[in-house]
């Protein structure tokens, strides 16, 4: 019962925060970068992507779909985090190589 | 649309055609070998939930890459560079939802098709609304794949689509109809390997023609090296649109509701294997596939830039002129392979393989839906298993035929391949993707809300084709800029998802909740119950044990079916208890579980640590061979 009433407060607050983020975040990016700047695109994808990913993590923890220490859950949770970092760091390295290596063309 | 990409002589065409025919025949025969492993309708569609992760993951390579991929991504690679890989590298954000939510739900609930999930989670009305949308999605892909291979063959061979597409469909229909899912998985495995080898040959030849990897990179303009395109300036391909339309809607559609992919996961031996396949697919297969399908376009850009800088000609290669960007792959591969008809024929066969492996999966998937959602519940509820197996083969043949008819619909459509593809997909998927999501992750979401939101969401999404200004406010919100371009492709999916979610949530709050027991085991918060139901026992053993290898089978005529007996030591190594589900397979790992069976651990025996006792029928169900050793592991 207590859990349900907690959710009744938590879910609307989260929804408002997410909507606020959706409104504010792209405007912050565009105030600081040109829309063609690769860092603007990176921040857009990984900013919204991070929020989506975190909602996913919150959901699987809150519902008990993941319990660290149960079966292989810890192992797979590690892979979830590692996968996100691999893509996020990989894209940073990719942008740096593209911008800073010599160009003939 | 310009069709003629290459001006090939008749002898060259004959060589290419011969290589392709040999390839087609070999693949059809290969698929035929595995048809004998489909002993019932469950095997025909799901291969009896018995394969190893690597087999599923490998066959997903070929399933995920269609013939359109080569044409579309090579063109995109030429025009915008490495950012063509964006659609293959933005899927990780939804992986938590899939790995710990959707995958265990459908696996433990033994869901045969997505409409079946809707029937069990909601009601039959929801099932048939979902069925209509999913069939539209599947048939769109089948028709589109056949259409693009028609374009490629017409451009290459000069033979009208009218002749090439029916022949390709006949061969495809043939081995799917008689082989079923096992044949599809194994032919896809072979074709995935073939596809990578052929793509690698084309890429290698291009890099050599440029003078090495360093030359390729240095001649590539900075704009073409970057992993992202402009945030929103091109409505056909932009970072913001791709995030909302492709990374969210498209990725959820591909992983959550694409029946072909779902069936791959359901063919695996456990949820744990499914997670391995999912991680491998998103982390390695997709990025690698992005290279295979797009790299020829990236090479083409470097070649064109270098060629212009060097005065129009490069040493050892003819000047490259790509008049029609659809033919980027074909033109660059042909020139870089120095007009070698045999090797080029092999590369083109791989392109055709991409078509076959995508379409065979879709045909098999459509047949699964046809049997489990239409034929069995509505027409023949209590027929024999053999009857359903025969019916499944007829449905496969019918599906192939419908796909063929749709090609003639695509022929009359205008626009680029890219725009035809995404314009269609972004209209079809938003409402169903959102409903699946709400159904799986929100237990309160009820049947009325599911039905109303799917219908309203679909109708409003279709309306935006005629009134795109509906999308303007949403685009303004997420882009942070007043676009008012009135040309939306990806934003249409976000609009459709938002409308569906809004209607779904509102109707749920305004109507009474469905009985709680109806959603047991079908939502993320009831996964514990799902596991218990799957096992048929309230005690779920989550302890992680070890595989035990090299066991010798001892048959016992008096032994109960669906139970095996092991020594105390083997049970201890597996950390198994009596009654746990165990997976028994032929010890040769490379069979990937082709000869295997799920059963239960029975009372222990004292015959020795290397013995596994089972009945003859269990042995037969596993399709085991005499004198072959056995490996066993506990599932839970």
XYZ file of C-alpha atoms in Angstrom:
741
model
C 0.000 0.000 0.000
C 2.798 2.341 0.997
C 4.679 1.431 -2.163
C 1.680 2.401 -4.321
C 1.312 5.794 -2.635
C 5.072 6.369 -3.029
C 4.716 5.658 -6.756
C 1.771 8.047 -7.001
C 4.091 10.859 -5.912
C 7.264 9.674 -7.609
C 5.855 9.077 -11.090
C 4.292 12.569 -11.602
C 7.434 14.231 -10.236
C 9.589 12.186 -12.594
C 7.296 12.958 -15.531
C 7.542 16.695 -14.837
C 11.330 16.512 -14.471
C 11.655 14.586 -17.745
C 9.439 17.051 -19.617
C 11.458 19.940 -18.201
C 14.651 18.226 -19.294
C 13.267 17.638 -22.799
C 12.478 21.355 -23.060
C 15.643 22.775 -21.473
C 18.374 20.409 -22.662
C 18.304 21.054 -26.444
C 18.092 24.790 -25.792
C 21.204 24.658 -23.619
C 23.010 22.760 -26.374
C 21.988 25.262 -29.043
C 22.992 28.202 -26.849
C 26.495 26.811 -26.539
C 27.148 25.046 -29.844
C 26.340 25.415 -33.502
C 23.832 22.716 -34.557
C 26.409 21.315 -36.986
C 29.059 20.910 -34.281
C 29.699 17.198 -33.637
C 29.774 17.823 -29.874
C 26.253 19.258 -30.056
C 25.095 16.063 -31.776
C 27.020 13.919 -29.300
C 25.476 15.706 -26.330
C 21.997 15.494 -27.855
C 22.185 11.739 -28.442
C 23.936 10.840 -25.204
C 22.031 13.374 -23.082
C 18.632 12.033 -24.068
C 20.095 8.538 -24.354
C 21.413 8.693 -20.784
C 17.996 9.697 -19.488
C 16.345 6.838 -21.413
C 18.978 4.414 -20.161
C 18.584 5.571 -16.550
C 14.793 5.211 -16.758
C 15.405 1.650 -17.925
C 17.769 0.946 -15.009
C 15.384 2.519 -12.500
C 12.521 0.437 -13.841
C 14.351 -2.878 -13.740
C 15.592 -2.234 -10.207
C 12.275 -0.945 -8.858
C 10.338 -3.906 -10.255
C 12.838 -6.474 -9.019
C 13.694 -7.635 -12.542
C 17.315 -7.148 -11.469
C 18.609 -8.002 -8.024
C 22.325 -7.649 -7.576
C 23.749 -10.867 -6.153
C 20.917 -13.039 -7.538
C 21.983 -15.595 -10.162
C 23.858 -13.885 -12.973
C 22.149 -10.507 -12.489
C 25.295 -8.732 -11.254
C 27.249 -9.959 -14.270
C 24.623 -8.707 -16.721
C 24.196 -5.432 -14.900
C 27.965 -4.909 -15.280
C 27.607 -5.481 -19.015
C 24.781 -2.946 -19.226
C 26.980 -0.234 -17.721
C 30.036 -1.341 -19.700
C 28.116 -1.284 -22.981
C 26.917 2.268 -22.394
C 30.455 3.411 -21.574
C 31.937 1.608 -24.587
C 29.603 3.447 -26.980
C 29.872 6.808 -25.186
C 33.684 6.735 -24.967
C 33.991 5.203 -28.435
C 32.071 8.092 -29.973
C 34.270 10.651 -28.136
C 37.435 9.009 -29.477
C 35.884 8.843 -32.953
C 35.077 12.590 -32.956
C 38.564 13.480 -31.689
C 40.230 11.364 -34.388
C 37.999 12.908 -37.069
C 38.736 16.467 -35.973
C 42.417 16.250 -35.203
C 43.995 13.891 -37.714
C 45.491 15.466 -40.858
C 43.246 15.771 -43.917
C 44.348 15.691 -47.569
C 40.921 15.926 -49.086
C 14.787 6.185 -61.722
C 17.940 5.243 -63.578
C 18.324 1.503 -63.662
C 21.484 0.793 -65.539
C 24.476 1.062 -63.197
C 27.049 -0.907 -65.194
C 27.464 -1.596 -68.850
C 28.484 -5.243 -68.742
C 29.219 -7.528 -71.671
C 27.127 -10.655 -72.154
C 30.019 -12.985 -71.235
C 30.576 -11.133 -67.960
C 26.857 -11.244 -67.220
C 26.856 -14.965 -67.939
C 29.704 -15.543 -65.464
C 28.047 -13.442 -62.749
C 24.711 -15.178 -63.366
C 26.333 -18.622 -63.148
C 28.016 -17.806 -59.828
C 24.707 -16.548 -58.468
C 22.740 -19.590 -59.638
C 25.314 -21.924 -58.075
C 25.041 -19.942 -54.861
C 21.233 -20.088 -54.843
C 21.217 -23.851 -55.444
C 23.814 -24.506 -52.722
C 21.897 -22.442 -50.182
C 18.584 -24.123 -51.041
C 20.226 -27.559 -50.600
C 21.879 -26.470 -47.352
C 18.517 -25.304 -45.977
C 16.951 -28.588 -47.088
C 19.414 -30.614 -44.973
C 18.033 -29.063 -41.802
C 14.361 -29.562 -42.653
C 14.499 -33.002 -41.004
C 15.124 -31.334 -37.643
C 11.577 -29.854 -37.731
C 9.627 -32.718 -36.231
C 6.620 -30.697 -35.048
C 5.113 -27.243 -35.411
C 7.072 -25.958 -32.385
C 10.327 -26.982 -34.049
C 9.192 -25.495 -37.347
C 8.876 -22.040 -35.810
C 11.069 -21.996 -32.726
C 13.473 -24.908 -33.147
C 12.345 -26.201 -29.767
C 14.111 -23.473 -27.674
C 17.401 -25.322 -27.783
C 20.152 -23.385 -29.558
C 23.320 -21.801 -28.186
C 23.581 -18.020 -28.107
C 26.283 -17.803 -30.755
C 24.115 -19.580 -33.311
C 21.242 -17.158 -32.706
C 23.589 -14.156 -32.709
C 25.316 -15.273 -35.906
C 22.052 -15.832 -37.722
C 20.894 -12.376 -36.596
C 23.706 -10.860 -38.676
C 22.112 -11.982 -41.894
C 18.591 -11.304 -40.614
C 19.459 -7.722 -39.720
C 21.116 -6.878 -43.004
C 18.740 -6.736 -45.943
C 19.541 -6.251 -49.604
C 18.394 -2.663 -49.183
C 21.110 -2.182 -46.522
C 23.932 -2.366 -49.069
C 22.236 0.011 -51.472
C 20.923 2.424 -48.849
C 23.975 2.642 -46.584
C 26.529 2.775 -49.379
C 24.579 5.701 -50.807
C 24.393 7.335 -47.355
C 28.088 6.630 -46.781
C 28.974 8.403 -49.999
C 26.770 11.389 -49.177
C 27.368 11.879 -45.436
C 30.279 9.569 -44.609
C 30.761 7.492 -41.465
C 27.610 8.949 -39.917
C 25.756 6.359 -42.004
C 26.653 4.042 -39.095
C 24.459 6.073 -36.714
C 21.467 3.786 -37.059
C 23.626 0.788 -36.085
C 25.322 2.407 -33.083
C 22.454 4.023 -31.181
C 20.639 0.969 -29.824
C 22.208 0.567 -26.381
C 19.807 2.960 -24.621
C 16.916 0.504 -24.803
C 18.942 -2.614 -23.935
C 18.005 -2.593 -20.179
C 14.317 -2.712 -21.133
C 14.924 -5.654 -23.430
C 17.422 -7.728 -21.461
C 15.636 -7.600 -18.131
C 12.094 -6.854 -19.264
C 10.806 -7.961 -22.612
C 13.120 -10.946 -23.222
C 12.317 -12.783 -19.953
C 8.619 -11.924 -20.307
C 8.204 -13.500 -23.740
C 10.573 -16.373 -23.032
C 9.089 -17.505 -19.714
C 5.508 -16.914 -20.861
C 6.310 -19.024 -23.954
C 4.856 -16.329 -26.184
C 4.646 -17.598 -29.759
C 3.891 -14.285 -31.412
C 3.375 -10.664 -30.429
C -0.385 -10.784 -31.160
C -0.571 -13.795 -28.836
C 1.011 -11.625 -26.143
C -1.720 -9.038 -26.734
C -4.414 -11.721 -26.421
C -3.046 -12.990 -23.121
C -2.128 -9.610 -21.660
C -5.240 -7.772 -22.914
C -7.954 -9.429 -25.021
C -8.695 -10.735 -28.515
C -9.639 -7.289 -29.849
C -6.179 -6.014 -28.924
C -4.711 -9.141 -30.478
C -6.270 -8.530 -33.874
C -5.518 -4.804 -33.933
C -1.885 -5.681 -33.160
C -1.956 -8.416 -35.769
C -3.009 -5.980 -38.486
C -0.215 -3.562 -37.622
C 2.447 -6.257 -37.313
C 1.459 -7.906 -40.577
C 1.647 -4.498 -42.271
C 5.172 -4.127 -40.843
C 6.270 -7.613 -41.959
C 4.774 -7.443 -45.424
C 6.251 -3.969 -45.876
C 9.714 -5.405 -45.170
C 9.233 -8.480 -47.377
C 7.962 -6.423 -50.307
C 10.623 -3.762 -49.813
C 13.444 -6.323 -49.727
C 12.208 -8.053 -52.868
C 11.791 -4.679 -54.538
C 15.351 -3.551 -53.753
C 16.873 -6.788 -54.979
C 14.842 -6.272 -58.141
C 16.392 -2.818 -58.536
C 19.895 -4.184 -57.965
C 19.464 -7.035 -60.434
C 17.825 -4.825 -63.015
C 20.658 -2.302 -62.761
C 23.258 -5.047 -62.892
C 21.928 -7.583 -65.328
C 19.486 -5.490 -67.294
C 16.800 -8.108 -66.674
C 13.423 -6.600 -65.703
C 12.251 -7.060 -62.119
C 9.253 -8.934 -63.482
C 11.501 -11.956 -64.106
C 14.198 -11.776 -61.426
C 12.012 -11.175 -58.370
C 9.640 -14.151 -58.912
C 12.626 -16.500 -59.324
C 14.239 -15.244 -56.106
C 10.883 -15.532 -54.303
C 10.382 -19.087 -55.528
C 13.734 -20.228 -54.145
C 13.171 -18.412 -50.846
C 9.649 -19.732 -50.473
C 10.991 -23.207 -51.224
C 13.446 -23.657 -48.407
C 11.449 -21.721 -45.807
C 8.320 -23.701 -46.671
C 10.026 -27.045 -46.292
C 12.766 -26.205 -43.830
C 11.186 -24.055 -41.137
C 13.073 -22.175 -38.441
C 15.960 -24.643 -38.124
C 16.665 -24.335 -41.846
C 16.358 -20.556 -41.590
C 18.787 -20.336 -38.657
C 21.399 -22.520 -40.329
C 21.130 -20.926 -43.765
C 21.321 -17.525 -42.096
C 24.442 -18.622 -40.273
C 26.037 -19.612 -43.589
C 24.819 -16.487 -45.323
C 25.972 -14.225 -42.488
C 29.495 -15.599 -42.898
C 29.243 -15.255 -46.668
C 27.955 -11.722 -46.310
C 30.874 -10.633 -44.124
C 33.425 -12.306 -46.407
C 31.977 -10.688 -49.531
C 31.653 -7.281 -47.865
C 35.232 -7.657 -46.636
C 36.433 -8.429 -50.180
C 34.739 -5.310 -51.578
C 36.125 -3.147 -48.754
C 39.614 -4.652 -49.014
C 39.684 -4.084 -52.777
C 38.627 -0.457 -52.253
C 41.286 0.187 -49.611
C 43.959 -1.349 -51.861
C 42.771 0.800 -54.778
C 43.155 3.896 -52.597
C 46.685 2.928 -51.540
C 46.011 1.735 -47.995
C 43.953 2.478 -44.896
C 45.903 5.668 -44.120
C 45.190 7.038 -47.594
C 41.491 6.273 -47.244
C 41.273 8.136 -43.924
C 43.384 11.102 -44.979
C 41.406 11.728 -48.189
C 38.111 11.609 -46.358
C 36.809 15.138 -45.605
C 36.261 15.916 -41.902
C 32.485 16.118 -42.482
C 32.565 12.514 -43.736
C 34.725 11.237 -40.874
C 32.373 12.249 -38.085
C 30.019 9.788 -36.388
C 27.108 12.269 -36.431
C 25.405 14.439 -39.033
C 23.990 17.935 -38.466
C 21.459 18.089 -35.635
C 18.462 18.920 -37.841
C 19.202 20.640 -41.170
C 18.355 17.671 -43.433
C 14.938 16.178 -42.698
C 15.950 12.930 -44.403
C 18.975 12.244 -42.178
C 19.652 14.207 -38.994
C 20.894 13.412 -35.505
C 17.857 14.641 -33.567
C 15.349 12.861 -35.794
C 17.387 9.682 -35.793
C 17.483 9.631 -32.010
C 13.707 9.845 -31.585
C 12.629 7.946 -34.678
C 15.364 5.384 -35.072
C 17.175 4.903 -31.733
C 13.898 4.775 -29.815
C 10.975 3.810 -32.068
C 12.989 1.899 -34.687
C 15.170 0.024 -32.203
C 12.208 -0.940 -30.030
C 10.362 -2.135 -33.132
C 13.320 -4.193 -34.291
C 14.066 -5.798 -30.942
C 10.633 -5.920 -29.291
C 8.181 -6.647 -32.103
C 10.069 -7.852 -35.146
C 8.744 -11.395 -35.121
C 11.860 -12.590 -36.935
C 14.172 -11.412 -34.160
C 11.771 -12.537 -31.443
C 11.829 -16.033 -32.923
C 15.613 -16.021 -32.901
C 15.588 -15.347 -29.171
C 12.853 -17.918 -28.561
C 14.937 -20.531 -30.360
C 17.718 -20.188 -27.756
C 18.086 -22.575 -24.868
C 17.642 -20.055 -22.026
C 17.110 -16.396 -21.156
C 20.774 -16.235 -20.184
C 21.742 -17.288 -23.710
C 19.293 -14.674 -25.041
C 21.097 -11.988 -23.030
C 24.438 -13.102 -24.426
C 23.029 -12.919 -27.950
C 21.488 -9.476 -27.293
C 24.709 -7.985 -25.906
C 26.785 -9.475 -28.695
C 24.321 -8.265 -31.299
C 24.213 -4.634 -30.145
C 27.831 -4.325 -29.058
C 29.619 -6.169 -31.870
C 27.344 -7.345 -34.673
C 25.548 -4.069 -35.361
C 28.658 -1.824 -35.459
C 30.488 -4.400 -37.565
C 27.509 -4.693 -39.907
C 27.481 -0.893 -40.219
C 31.003 -1.147 -41.612
C 30.130 -3.985 -43.979
C 27.140 -2.226 -45.526
C 28.430 1.365 -45.424
C 32.193 1.165 -45.952
C 32.012 0.953 -49.740
C 30.281 4.349 -49.672
C 33.014 5.767 -47.405
C 35.660 4.395 -49.769
C 33.760 5.841 -52.719
C 33.937 9.324 -51.169
C 37.709 9.075 -50.636
C 38.175 7.745 -54.166
C 36.157 10.579 -55.673
C 38.011 13.254 -53.636
C 41.449 11.779 -54.356
C 40.592 11.293 -58.013
C 39.584 14.970 -58.346
C 42.763 16.110 -56.549
C 44.952 13.935 -58.812
C 43.518 15.307 -62.018
C 40.715 12.822 -62.634
C 42.546 9.465 -62.783
C 44.068 7.172 -60.152
C 46.798 4.707 -60.977
C 45.577 1.158 -61.608
C 41.867 1.902 -61.551
C 39.349 3.307 -64.011
C 37.841 6.711 -63.226
C 34.878 6.348 -60.865
C 31.652 8.058 -61.895
C 28.600 7.347 -59.798
C 25.719 8.845 -61.741
C 23.055 7.160 -59.629
C 23.957 6.987 -55.926
C 21.751 3.890 -55.467
C 24.404 2.017 -57.428
C 27.373 3.189 -55.310
C 28.056 -0.288 -53.976
C 27.826 -1.996 -57.357
C 29.887 0.580 -59.263
C 32.703 0.883 -56.682
C 32.920 -2.872 -56.071
C 33.064 -3.577 -59.827
C 35.819 -1.035 -60.453
C 37.880 -1.858 -57.372
C 37.723 -5.579 -58.173
C 39.204 -4.740 -61.604
C 36.205 -6.191 -63.469
C 36.834 -9.706 -62.126
C 33.476 -11.291 -62.948
C 33.843 -14.342 -60.687
C 34.755 -12.401 -57.536
C 32.200 -9.724 -58.369
C 29.600 -12.447 -58.917
C 30.386 -13.773 -55.447
C 29.957 -10.282 -53.952
C 26.627 -9.844 -55.729
C 25.561 -13.293 -54.541
C 26.200 -12.038 -51.001
C 24.022 -9.019 -51.685
C 21.341 -11.422 -52.809
C 22.052 -13.495 -49.689
C 21.252 -10.450 -47.603
C 17.836 -10.359 -49.215
C 17.251 -14.060 -48.771
C 18.254 -14.153 -45.136
C 16.046 -11.213 -44.197
C 13.058 -12.359 -46.195
C 13.248 -16.016 -45.136
C 13.061 -14.934 -41.501
C 10.125 -12.651 -42.213
C 8.264 -15.314 -44.185
C 8.753 -17.806 -41.356
C 7.651 -15.139 -38.869
C 4.502 -14.285 -40.844
C 3.684 -17.980 -41.019
C 4.053 -18.221 -37.217
C 1.569 -15.393 -36.769
C -0.733 -16.893 -39.414
C -0.843 -20.244 -37.617
C -0.871 -19.160 -33.967
C -3.090 -16.089 -34.333
C -5.424 -16.841 -37.214
C -5.533 -20.480 -38.282
C -5.364 -22.195 -34.886
C -7.664 -19.932 -32.825
C -10.168 -19.104 -35.568
C -10.222 -21.908 -38.141
C -8.920 -25.219 -36.711
C -8.594 -25.058 -32.932
C -8.100 -28.784 -32.261
C -6.177 -30.290 -35.140
C -3.166 -32.567 -34.866
C 0.368 -31.243 -34.665
C 1.121 -32.690 -38.072
C -1.839 -30.810 -39.506
C -0.460 -27.501 -38.164
C 2.965 -28.291 -39.561
C 1.497 -28.795 -43.048
C -0.659 -25.677 -42.648
C 2.454 -23.710 -41.584
C 4.159 -24.707 -44.830
C 1.172 -23.522 -46.862
C 1.097 -20.230 -44.971
C 4.830 -19.748 -45.684
C 4.183 -20.254 -49.385
C 1.231 -17.854 -49.293
C 3.297 -15.226 -47.465
C 6.013 -15.426 -50.115
C 3.358 -14.937 -52.772
C 1.860 -11.866 -51.044
C 5.362 -10.385 -50.694
C 5.864 -10.894 -54.401
C 2.609 -9.073 -55.199
C 3.687 -6.139 -53.016
C 6.725 -5.586 -55.232
C 4.387 -4.251 -57.884
C 3.042 -1.768 -55.328
C 6.575 -0.521 -54.560
C 7.400 -0.173 -58.254
C 4.797 2.584 -58.491
C 6.103 4.565 -55.497
C 8.194 7.668 -56.037
C 11.206 8.892 -54.057
C 14.552 7.533 -52.931
C 15.004 4.075 -51.404
C 15.830 5.671 -48.064
C 12.740 7.853 -48.008
C 10.407 5.036 -49.109
C 11.771 2.838 -46.331
C 11.600 5.239 -43.401
C 8.432 6.979 -44.522
C 6.663 3.617 -44.384
C 8.203 2.288 -41.168
C 7.770 5.522 -39.204
C 4.034 5.456 -39.938
C 3.476 1.781 -39.110
C 5.396 1.250 -35.864
C 4.718 4.071 -33.330
C 1.378 2.938 -31.925
C 2.247 -0.735 -31.523
C 5.709 -0.051 -30.123
C 4.217 2.208 -27.445
C 1.464 -0.267 -26.595
C 3.920 -3.128 -26.206
C 6.041 -0.918 -23.993
C 3.164 0.176 -21.766
C 1.797 -3.363 -21.594
C 5.099 -4.899 -20.562
C 6.230 -2.228 -18.103
C 3.005 -0.889 -16.562
C 0.734 -3.448 -14.954
C -2.198 -1.032 -14.542
C -2.364 -0.500 -18.353
C -5.556 -2.281 -19.349
C -7.206 -3.850 -22.408
C -9.491 -0.890 -23.191
C -6.544 1.488 -23.109
C -4.488 -0.820 -25.331
C -7.198 -1.058 -27.999
C -8.142 2.628 -27.995
C -4.549 3.890 -27.941
C -3.459 1.622 -30.811
C -6.342 2.747 -33.021
C -6.150 6.465 -32.131
C -2.331 6.455 -32.300
C -2.319 4.802 -35.728
C -5.039 7.083 -37.131
C -3.327 10.280 -35.943
C 0.045 9.105 -37.227
C -1.453 8.465 -40.665
C -3.162 11.879 -40.567
C 0.223 13.604 -40.210
C 1.039 12.475 -43.746
C -1.682 14.890 -44.939
C -1.317 17.456 -42.131
C 2.346 17.460 -41.060
C 1.813 20.685 -39.098
C 0.387 18.499 -36.290
C 4.009 17.559 -35.580
C 5.355 21.124 -35.386
C 4.823 21.725 -31.631
C 6.482 18.448 -30.696
C 9.399 19.071 -33.041
C 9.808 22.532 -31.512
C 9.857 20.994 -28.013
C 12.539 18.390 -28.658
C 14.669 20.334 -31.124
C 14.755 23.596 -29.199
C 14.137 25.447 -32.424
C 11.121 26.422 -34.473
C 11.580 24.230 -37.518
C 8.166 24.358 -39.182
C 9.742 22.509 -42.085
C 6.552 20.495 -42.553
C 8.772 17.699 -43.777
C 9.102 15.072 -41.141
C 10.122 11.447 -41.319
C 11.497 10.442 -37.912
C 9.557 13.029 -35.908
C 6.382 11.336 -37.150
C 7.309 8.306 -35.039
C 7.815 10.472 -31.956
C 4.445 12.107 -32.598
C 2.733 8.725 -32.976
C 4.352 7.382 -29.808
C 3.409 10.498 -27.834
C -0.237 10.409 -28.953
C -0.496 6.670 -28.259
C 1.081 7.055 -24.818
C -1.142 10.031 -23.945
C -4.329 8.225 -24.997
C -3.221 4.983 -23.341
C -2.418 6.603 -20.004
C -5.602 8.716 -20.013
C -7.909 5.782 -20.839
C -6.180 3.618 -18.216
C -6.789 6.211 -15.516
C -10.397 6.712 -16.564
C -11.335 3.028 -16.708
C -11.313 0.153 -14.250
C -8.228 -1.991 -13.939
C -8.218 -5.490 -15.426
C -8.073 -8.387 -12.932
C -4.517 -8.620 -11.600
C -4.208 -12.353 -12.301
C -4.676 -11.664 -16.027
C -1.304 -9.951 -16.267
C 0.596 -12.405 -14.060
C 3.851 -13.375 -15.708
C 3.273 -10.930 -18.556
C 4.683 -7.733 -17.052
C 8.064 -6.814 -15.677
C 6.807 -6.699 -12.091
C 5.506 -10.276 -12.262
C 8.608 -11.943 -13.684
C 9.013 -14.061 -10.561
C 5.638 -15.675 -11.260
C 6.598 -16.086 -14.925
C 9.669 -18.092 -13.916
C 7.662 -20.296 -11.574
C 5.078 -20.964 -14.278
C 7.807 -21.775 -16.802
C 9.404 -24.256 -14.438
C 6.110 -25.613 -13.158
C 7.432 -25.349 -9.626
C 7.480 -22.567 -7.020
C 11.126 -23.264 -6.116
C 13.306 -21.408 -8.597
C 16.957 -22.321 -8.139
C 19.032 -19.238 -9.056
C 22.399 -20.617 -7.869
C 25.010 -20.443 -10.626
C 26.513 -23.869 -11.246
C 28.903 -25.314 -13.804
C 28.384 -27.272 -16.989
C 29.286 -30.942 -16.693
C 30.757 -32.463 -19.837
C 31.573 -35.866 -21.297
C 28.734 -37.878 -19.777
C 27.747 -41.278 -21.161
C 24.059 -41.989 -21.774
C 22.500 -45.001 -20.164
C 19.028 -45.780 -21.468
C 16.434 -47.175 -19.107
C 13.162 -48.379 -20.638
C 11.372 -48.037 -17.299
C 12.547 -44.477 -16.703
C 9.921 -41.691 -16.754
C 9.858 -39.337 -19.716
C 11.183 -35.804 -19.250
C 13.450 -36.725 -16.342
C 17.133 -37.594 -16.226
C 19.098 -39.052 -13.382
C 22.618 -37.945 -12.459
C 25.146 -38.734 -9.771
C 25.323 -36.730 -6.548
C 28.643 -35.213 -7.616
C 27.294 -34.016 -10.987
C 24.245 -32.493 -9.294
C 26.537 -30.721 -6.841
C 28.781 -29.304 -9.600
C 25.710 -27.971 -11.397
C 24.286 -26.723 -8.050
C 21.081 -28.437 -9.089
C 18.260 -29.796 -6.967
C 15.798 -32.538 -7.835
C 13.081 -31.022 -10.060
C 15.277 -28.289 -11.589
C 15.178 -27.740 -15.342
C 18.348 -29.048 -16.967
C 19.576 -28.739 -20.520
C 21.153 -31.807 -22.070
C 23.100 -31.549 -25.313
C 25.541 -33.393 -27.543
C 29.049 -32.578 -26.282
C 30.169 -31.245 -29.661
C 29.838 -27.508 -28.980
C 29.854 -26.599 -32.643
C 26.455 -28.218 -33.131
C 25.136 -25.257 -31.133
C 22.424 -27.377 -29.516
C 21.052 -28.954 -32.675
C 20.930 -32.248 -30.756
C 19.622 -31.326 -27.322
C 16.636 -31.397 -24.995
C 15.294 -29.593 -21.928
C 14.315 -31.931 -19.156
C 14.220 -32.148 -15.340
C 16.729 -33.462 -12.852
C 15.360 -36.562 -11.125
C 16.558 -38.561 -8.138
C 20.299 -39.232 -8.070
C 21.823 -42.597 -9.044
C 24.908 -44.527 -7.933
C 26.051 -45.752 -11.335
C 29.106 -43.471 -11.503
C 29.871 -39.784 -12.110
C 30.119 -40.168 -15.873
C 26.620 -41.596 -16.389
C 23.349 -39.886 -17.272
C 20.228 -42.065 -17.202
C 17.217 -41.228 -19.343
C 14.290 -42.870 -21.085
C 14.337 -43.770 -24.754
C 11.769 -41.083 -25.559
C 13.866 -38.333 -23.898
C 16.859 -39.612 -25.878
C 14.790 -39.495 -29.049
C 13.464 -36.003 -28.291
C 17.043 -34.750 -28.000
C 17.866 -36.352 -31.362
C 21.010 -37.752 -29.757
C 23.322 -40.131 -31.568
C 24.692 -43.419 -30.259
C 28.199 -43.376 -28.808
C 28.248 -39.597 -28.509
C 29.066 -37.941 -25.190
C 26.650 -35.574 -23.498
C 26.994 -32.189 -21.755
C 24.522 -31.051 -19.114
C 23.806 -27.766 -17.342
C 21.187 -26.513 -14.944
C 18.860 -23.776 -16.220
C 17.090 -22.960 -12.895
